[in-house]
Amino acid sequence: MQNNEAFKKDIWSVITVGIIILYALVLMLPLFTLLKESVIKDGGFSLAYFSEFFDKKYYYGTLFNSLRVTVAVTLSSLILATPLAYIMTTFKIKGKLYLQILILISSMAPPFIGAYAWILLMGRNGVVTNFLSDIFHITMPDIYGFTGILIVLTLQLTPLIYMFMMGAFKSIDNSLIEAAESMGYTGFKKIWLVIMPLMVPTILAGSLLVFMRALADFGTPMLIGEGFQTLPVLIFNEFTSEMGGDSGFAAAISVIVVILALTIFLLQKFITNKKSFSMSALHPIKEKKQSGIKNVLAHMFVYGYLALAILPQLYVVYTAFQKTSGRIFVPGYSLDSFRTAFARSGDTIVNTFTLGLVALFFVVVIAILVAYVTVRRRSTITNGLDIISMIPYIVPGSVLGVALLLGFNSRPLLLSGTAAIIVIAFVIRRLPYTIRSSAAIIHQISPNIEEAAASLGSSNLKTFFKITLPMMLPGVISGAILSWVTIISELSTSVLLYTTNTRTMTIGVYTEVIRGNYGVAAALSTILIVITVISLLVFFKLTGKKEVSL
């Protein structure tokens, strides 16, 4: 009986140890195996793979390509998101509620669908390309390569910084703005000298997220990059080469990517800690109705950006109902693409829901436990767990895919080629979303409530399940829905892990585009977009929000 009571009192310590063991097995072990594989050649320690990478321009050029893309996308997203967030916060814009939802939706579809859509619109045989050529004899610039990647990822990732900055603008006290205006700081001068310095921590946080997402993206450069190769594409090609992939070399490239990502992450943390401060808006900024040219330009900017951001998805949906013959869209409309998609790729839809929901179950359970122990049971061990849980935020999907294949490629942990390894990848990559939203709501729950329950004789677990967990549900649900949206759009990891029996819709879209079956690809993309939109509408309904806080 005494042992039983001791166990009850220390149950959260047992749960903490169990979670750490789980992370050690499914995350740290694969990453350690990845590192080991990168420095072992011919049975001994060697840095030959790293030397080979930096000796040949073909290889190290991809590093500069990735940096060029990520920096350009981050800056472009920042340039677009800053005025967008400022206008949406301070101006009265017609249809603002619906615009915010559409901006969010535009960021949730997989980036490679945007790449595919821009190929249909402005590729060498694209609709816009042919129209301008036939009617006005204008030759469009090449959409492929760096330009195409930049356009697709900028439009896709701008909403991420926008969401960060919207929250920050609402935290600025309006009295600061009024004081600045009374001292003669108006217009651009007020924004640059007063508002922007207050936004530095938010800008850095949003920029880091965009940088990481752009660095990790595989589908966009693979589809629209052509000769412009980035690190995720190089890792994929080296690992899966038909001429005999070199797992050691792919592992070495993966280690270089992790070092790059970790360096940027730590640099951002260092600068943020130096610049961080708290803001409390007793009198938050209020939107004002503008008139004249200012109002016209504000509406043109917001609606113009949204038209470009949402256009690719709308056009993909449109083409799904057109008649097609391979890569050619012929006059007329039909549901043939959907029939073919269900007949040929119906299993991908089933797999997406099956694997996604199984992964989501584990995401929710693990996130609840991790969030609780890291907030309520703070210690050196739980602080370490909090850091470990954020590693997938830094590690790109293609790197994690290689790590999992290397780590689970032999008995007794032979999982390669199974559905289990896909589920593990989904869970690891998408846990941070639900952990962060769950932790945020635990911070809002007073510990006094749990202490009162304990004083009445309630055990730790009973208090958690009867009192704390029900109060956590709003944060858990919102995080779970966002995790679900990102799970069903996952490509960079699953493209390395899937088999014919575990193909998901993103894999189906990707393979159909590669094969030139544009109609089927559009139909599958439309189904994926519809699922994403429905998931977000459920999120808005359950949380009562019309935006996502990051």
PDB file of N, CA, C and O in Angstrom, residues 152-190:
ATOM      1  N   VAL A 152       6.887  31.566 -55.159  1.00  0.00           N
ATOM      2  CA  VAL A 152       6.031  30.581 -54.486  1.00  0.00           C
ATOM      3  C   VAL A 152       6.192  30.650 -52.969  1.00  0.00           C
ATOM      4  O   VAL A 152       5.212  30.751 -52.227  1.00  0.00           O
ATOM      5  N   LEU A 153       7.428  30.598 -52.488  1.00  0.00           N
ATOM      6  CA  LEU A 153       7.663  30.559 -51.048  1.00  0.00           C
ATOM      7  C   LEU A 153       7.335  31.903 -50.379  1.00  0.00           C
ATOM      8  O   LEU A 153       6.850  31.924 -49.242  1.00  0.00           O
ATOM      9  N   THR A 154       7.581  33.010 -51.062  1.00  0.00           N
ATOM     10  CA  THR A 154       7.247  34.316 -50.480  1.00  0.00           C
ATOM     11  C   THR A 154       5.743  34.441 -50.263  1.00  0.00           C
ATOM     12  O   THR A 154       5.273  34.833 -49.182  1.00  0.00           O
ATOM     13  N   LEU A 155       4.957  34.110 -51.293  1.00  0.00           N
ATOM     14  CA  LEU A 155       3.502  34.193 -51.166  1.00  0.00           C
ATOM     15  C   LEU A 155       2.976  33.195 -50.136  1.00  0.00           C
ATOM     16  O   LEU A 155       1.994  33.452 -49.434  1.00  0.00           O
ATOM     17  N   GLN A 156       3.643  32.048 -50.026  1.00  0.00           N
ATOM     18  CA  GLN A 156       3.215  31.003 -49.092  1.00  0.00           C
ATOM     19  C   GLN A 156       3.545  31.364 -47.650  1.00  0.00           C
ATOM     20  O   GLN A 156       2.762  31.080 -46.735  1.00  0.00           O
ATOM     21  N   LEU A 157       4.693  31.978 -47.419  1.00  0.00           N
ATOM     22  CA  LEU A 157       5.195  32.160 -46.055  1.00  0.00           C
ATOM     23  C   LEU A 157       4.977  33.561 -45.482  1.00  0.00           C
ATOM     24  O   LEU A 157       5.136  33.756 -44.277  1.00  0.00           O
ATOM     25  N   THR A 158       4.617  34.527 -46.314  1.00  0.00           N
ATOM     26  CA  THR A 158       4.334  35.869 -45.800  1.00  0.00           C
ATOM     27  C   THR A 158       3.295  35.861 -44.670  1.00  0.00           C
ATOM     28  O   THR A 158       3.454  36.582 -43.675  1.00  0.00           O
ATOM     29  N   PRO A 159       2.211  35.061 -44.774  1.00  0.00           N
ATOM     30  CA  PRO A 159       1.228  35.053 -43.676  1.00  0.00           C
ATOM     31  C   PRO A 159       1.802  34.640 -42.327  1.00  0.00           C
ATOM     32  O   PRO A 159       1.237  35.023 -41.288  1.00  0.00           O
ATOM     33  N   LEU A 160       2.893  33.886 -42.309  1.00  0.00           N
ATOM     34  CA  LEU A 160       3.482  33.487 -41.026  1.00  0.00           C
ATOM     35  C   LEU A 160       4.017  34.702 -40.276  1.00  0.00           C
ATOM     36  O   LEU A 160       3.765  34.877 -39.081  1.00  0.00           O
ATOM     37  N   ILE A 161       4.785  35.549 -40.977  1.00  0.00           N
ATOM     38  CA  ILE A 161       5.271  36.777 -40.344  1.00  0.00           C
ATOM     39  C   ILE A 161       4.100  37.712 -40.056  1.00  0.00           C
ATOM     40  O   ILE A 161       4.049  38.379 -39.010  1.00  0.00           O
ATOM     41  N   TYR A 162       3.144  37.755 -40.962  1.00  0.00           N
ATOM     42  CA  TYR A 162       1.951  38.600 -40.788  1.00  0.00           C
ATOM     43  C   TYR A 162       1.246  38.265 -39.474  1.00  0.00           C
ATOM     44  O   TYR A 162       0.857  39.169 -38.715  1.00  0.00           O
ATOM     45  N   MET A 163       1.075  36.975 -39.178  1.00  0.00           N
ATOM     46  CA  MET A 163       0.374  36.573 -37.953  1.00  0.00           C
ATOM     47  C   MET A 163       1.156  36.972 -36.708  1.00  0.00           C
ATOM     48  O   MET A 163       0.581  37.396 -35.701  1.00  0.00           O
ATOM     49  N   PHE A 164       2.477  36.837 -36.762  1.00  0.00           N
ATOM     50  CA  PHE A 164       3.310  37.294 -35.658  1.00  0.00           C
ATOM     51  C   PHE A 164       3.143  38.795 -35.434  1.00  0.00           C
ATOM     52  O   PHE A 164       2.960  39.281 -34.310  1.00  0.00           O
ATOM     53  N   MET A 165       3.214  39.556 -36.526  1.00  0.00           N
ATOM     54  CA  MET A 165       3.214  41.014 -36.421  1.00  0.00           C
ATOM     55  C   MET A 165       1.848  41.568 -36.039  1.00  0.00           C
ATOM     56  O   MET A 165       1.757  42.597 -35.350  1.00  0.00           O
ATOM     57  N   MET A 166       0.785  40.898 -36.443  1.00  0.00           N
ATOM     58  CA  MET A 166      -0.552  41.327 -36.031  1.00  0.00           C
ATOM     59  C   MET A 166      -0.673  41.294 -34.516  1.00  0.00           C
ATOM     60  O   MET A 166      -1.203  42.221 -33.886  1.00  0.00           O
ATOM     61  N   GLY A 167      -0.177  40.193 -33.912  1.00  0.00           N
ATOM     62  CA  GLY A 167      -0.211  40.079 -32.458  1.00  0.00           C
ATOM     63  C   GLY A 167       0.629  41.157 -31.788  1.00  0.00           C
ATOM     64  O   GLY A 167       0.237  41.719 -30.760  1.00  0.00           O
ATOM     65  N   ALA A 168       1.783  41.469 -32.380  1.00  0.00           N
ATOM     66  CA  ALA A 168       2.673  42.482 -31.796  1.00  0.00           C
ATOM     67  C   ALA A 168       2.081  43.882 -31.915  1.00  0.00           C
ATOM     68  O   ALA A 168       2.162  44.678 -30.980  1.00  0.00           O
ATOM     69  N   PHE A 169       1.488  44.203 -33.064  1.00  0.00           N
ATOM     70  CA  PHE A 169       0.874  45.516 -33.237  1.00  0.00           C
ATOM     71  C   PHE A 169      -0.237  45.745 -32.201  1.00  0.00           C
ATOM     72  O   PHE A 169      -0.404  46.852 -31.691  1.00  0.00           O
ATOM     73  N   LYS A 170      -0.977  44.675 -31.900  1.00  0.00           N
ATOM     74  CA  LYS A 170      -2.068  44.800 -30.931  1.00  0.00           C
ATOM     75  C   LYS A 170      -1.548  44.969 -29.506  1.00  0.00           C
ATOM     76  O   LYS A 170      -2.307  45.330 -28.610  1.00  0.00           O
ATOM     77  N   SER A 171      -0.251  44.669 -29.297  1.00  0.00           N
ATOM     78  CA  SER A 171       0.342  44.808 -27.964  1.00  0.00           C
ATOM     79  C   SER A 171       0.960  46.188 -27.734  1.00  0.00           C
ATOM     80  O   SER A 171       1.409  46.488 -26.629  1.00  0.00           O
ATOM     81  N   ILE A 172       1.024  47.002 -28.787  1.00  0.00           N
ATOM     82  CA  ILE A 172       1.593  48.351 -28.653  1.00  0.00           C
ATOM     83  C   ILE A 172       0.552  49.296 -28.073  1.00  0.00           C
ATOM     84  O   ILE A 172      -0.581  49.359 -28.555  1.00  0.00           O
ATOM     85  N   ASP A 173       0.927  50.019 -27.049  1.00  0.00           N
ATOM     86  CA  ASP A 173       0.012  50.972 -26.422  1.00  0.00           C
ATOM     87  C   ASP A 173      -0.151  52.198 -27.319  1.00  0.00           C
ATOM     88  O   ASP A 173       0.832  52.791 -27.763  1.00  0.00           O
ATOM     89  N   ASN A 174      -1.388  52.563 -27.571  1.00  0.00           N
ATOM     90  CA  ASN A 174      -1.670  53.680 -28.468  1.00  0.00           C
ATOM     91  C   ASN A 174      -1.139  55.014 -27.933  1.00  0.00           C
ATOM     92  O   ASN A 174      -0.887  55.948 -28.697  1.00  0.00           O
ATOM     93  N   SER A 175      -0.942  55.097 -26.603  1.00  0.00           N
ATOM     94  CA  SER A 175      -0.423  56.333 -26.024  1.00  0.00           C
ATOM     95  C   SER A 175       0.994  56.637 -26.524  1.00  0.00           C
ATOM     96  O   SER A 175       1.393  57.796 -26.643  1.00  0.00           O
ATOM     97  N   LEU A 176       1.766  55.558 -26.830  1.00  0.00           N
ATOM     98  CA  LEU A 176       3.104  55.756 -27.398  1.00  0.00           C
ATOM     99  C   LEU A 176       3.019  56.402 -28.773  1.00  0.00           C
ATOM    100  O   LEU A 176       3.814  57.297 -29.110  1.00  0.00           O
ATOM    101  N   ILE A 177       2.050  55.956 -29.553  1.00  0.00           N
ATOM    102  CA  ILE A 177       1.867  56.506 -30.898  1.00  0.00           C
ATOM    103  C   ILE A 177       1.430  57.971 -30.803  1.00  0.00           C
ATOM    104  O   ILE A 177       1.933  58.839 -31.532  1.00  0.00           O
ATOM    105  N   GLU A 178       0.496  58.235 -29.893  1.00  0.00           N
ATOM    106  CA  GLU A 178       0.006  59.600 -29.731  1.00  0.00           C
ATOM    107  C   GLU A 178       1.122  60.534 -29.252  1.00  0.00           C
ATOM    108  O   GLU A 178       1.225  61.683 -29.695  1.00  0.00           O
ATOM    109  N   ALA A 179       1.970  60.029 -28.344  1.00  0.00           N
ATOM    110  CA  ALA A 179       3.099  60.841 -27.853  1.00  0.00           C
ATOM    111  C   ALA A 179       4.075  61.145 -28.976  1.00  0.00           C
ATOM    112  O   ALA A 179       4.586  62.278 -29.093  1.00  0.00           O
ATOM    113  N   ALA A 180       4.320  60.130 -29.827  1.00  0.00           N
ATOM    114  CA  ALA A 180       5.226  60.330 -30.959  1.00  0.00           C
ATOM    115  C   ALA A 180       4.664  61.369 -31.932  1.00  0.00           C
ATOM    116  O   ALA A 180       5.391  62.228 -32.439  1.00  0.00           O
ATOM    117  N   GLU A 181       3.360  61.293 -32.180  1.00  0.00           N
ATOM    118  CA  GLU A 181       2.734  62.242 -33.103  1.00  0.00           C
ATOM    119  C   GLU A 181       2.772  63.665 -32.537  1.00  0.00           C
ATOM    120  O   GLU A 181       2.928  64.642 -33.278  1.00  0.00           O
ATOM    121  N   SER A 182       2.619  63.777 -31.214  1.00  0.00           N
ATOM    122  CA  SER A 182       2.660  65.110 -30.592  1.00  0.00           C
ATOM    123  C   SER A 182       4.044  65.735 -30.691  1.00  0.00           C
ATOM    124  O   SER A 182       4.197  66.960 -30.591  1.00  0.00           O
ATOM    125  N   MET A 183       5.073  64.886 -30.893  1.00  0.00           N
ATOM    126  CA  MET A 183       6.452  65.377 -31.027  1.00  0.00           C
ATOM    127  C   MET A 183       6.849  65.546 -32.488  1.00  0.00           C
ATOM    128  O   MET A 183       8.010  65.768 -32.809  1.00  0.00           O
ATOM    129  N   GLY A 184       5.875  65.415 -33.386  1.00  0.00           N
ATOM    130  CA  GLY A 184       6.146  65.643 -34.798  1.00  0.00           C
ATOM    131  C   GLY A 184       6.517  64.418 -35.597  1.00  0.00           C
ATOM    132  O   GLY A 184       6.880  64.521 -36.778  1.00  0.00           O
ATOM    133  N   TYR A 185       6.432  63.207 -34.985  1.00  0.00           N
ATOM    134  CA  TYR A 185       6.752  61.976 -35.704  1.00  0.00           C
ATOM    135  C   TYR A 185       5.469  61.459 -36.365  1.00  0.00           C
ATOM    136  O   TYR A 185       4.592  60.906 -35.691  1.00  0.00           O
ATOM    137  N   THR A 186       5.354  61.646 -37.647  1.00  0.00           N
ATOM    138  CA  THR A 186       4.162  61.201 -38.372  1.00  0.00           C
ATOM    139  C   THR A 186       4.574  60.393 -39.593  1.00  0.00           C
ATOM    140  O   THR A 186       5.740  60.387 -39.987  1.00  0.00           O
ATOM    141  N   GLY A 187       3.594  59.715 -40.178  1.00  0.00           N
ATOM    142  CA  GLY A 187       3.826  58.963 -41.400  1.00  0.00           C
ATOM    143  C   GLY A 187       4.907  57.911 -41.273  1.00  0.00           C
ATOM    144  O   GLY A 187       4.995  57.180 -40.286  1.00  0.00           O
ATOM    145  N   PHE A 188       5.764  57.860 -42.291  1.00  0.00           N
ATOM    146  CA  PHE A 188       6.812  56.840 -42.335  1.00  0.00           C
ATOM    147  C   PHE A 188       7.809  57.011 -41.189  1.00  0.00           C
ATOM    148  O   PHE A 188       8.326  56.034 -40.648  1.00  0.00           O
ATOM    149  N   LYS A 189       8.078  58.264 -40.807  1.00  0.00           N
ATOM    150  CA  LYS A 189       9.020  58.543 -39.725  1.00  0.00           C
ATOM    151  C   LYS A 189       8.531  57.921 -38.415  1.00  0.00           C
ATOM    152  O   LYS A 189       9.312  57.352 -37.642  1.00  0.00           O
ATOM    153  N   LYS A 190       7.220  58.007 -38.160  1.00  0.00           N
ATOM    154  CA  LYS A 190       6.636  57.418 -36.946  1.00  0.00           C
ATOM    155  C   LYS A 190       6.783  55.904 -36.973  1.00  0.00           C
ATOM    156  O   LYS A 190       7.158  55.287 -35.965  1.00  0.00           O
TER     157      LYS A 190
END
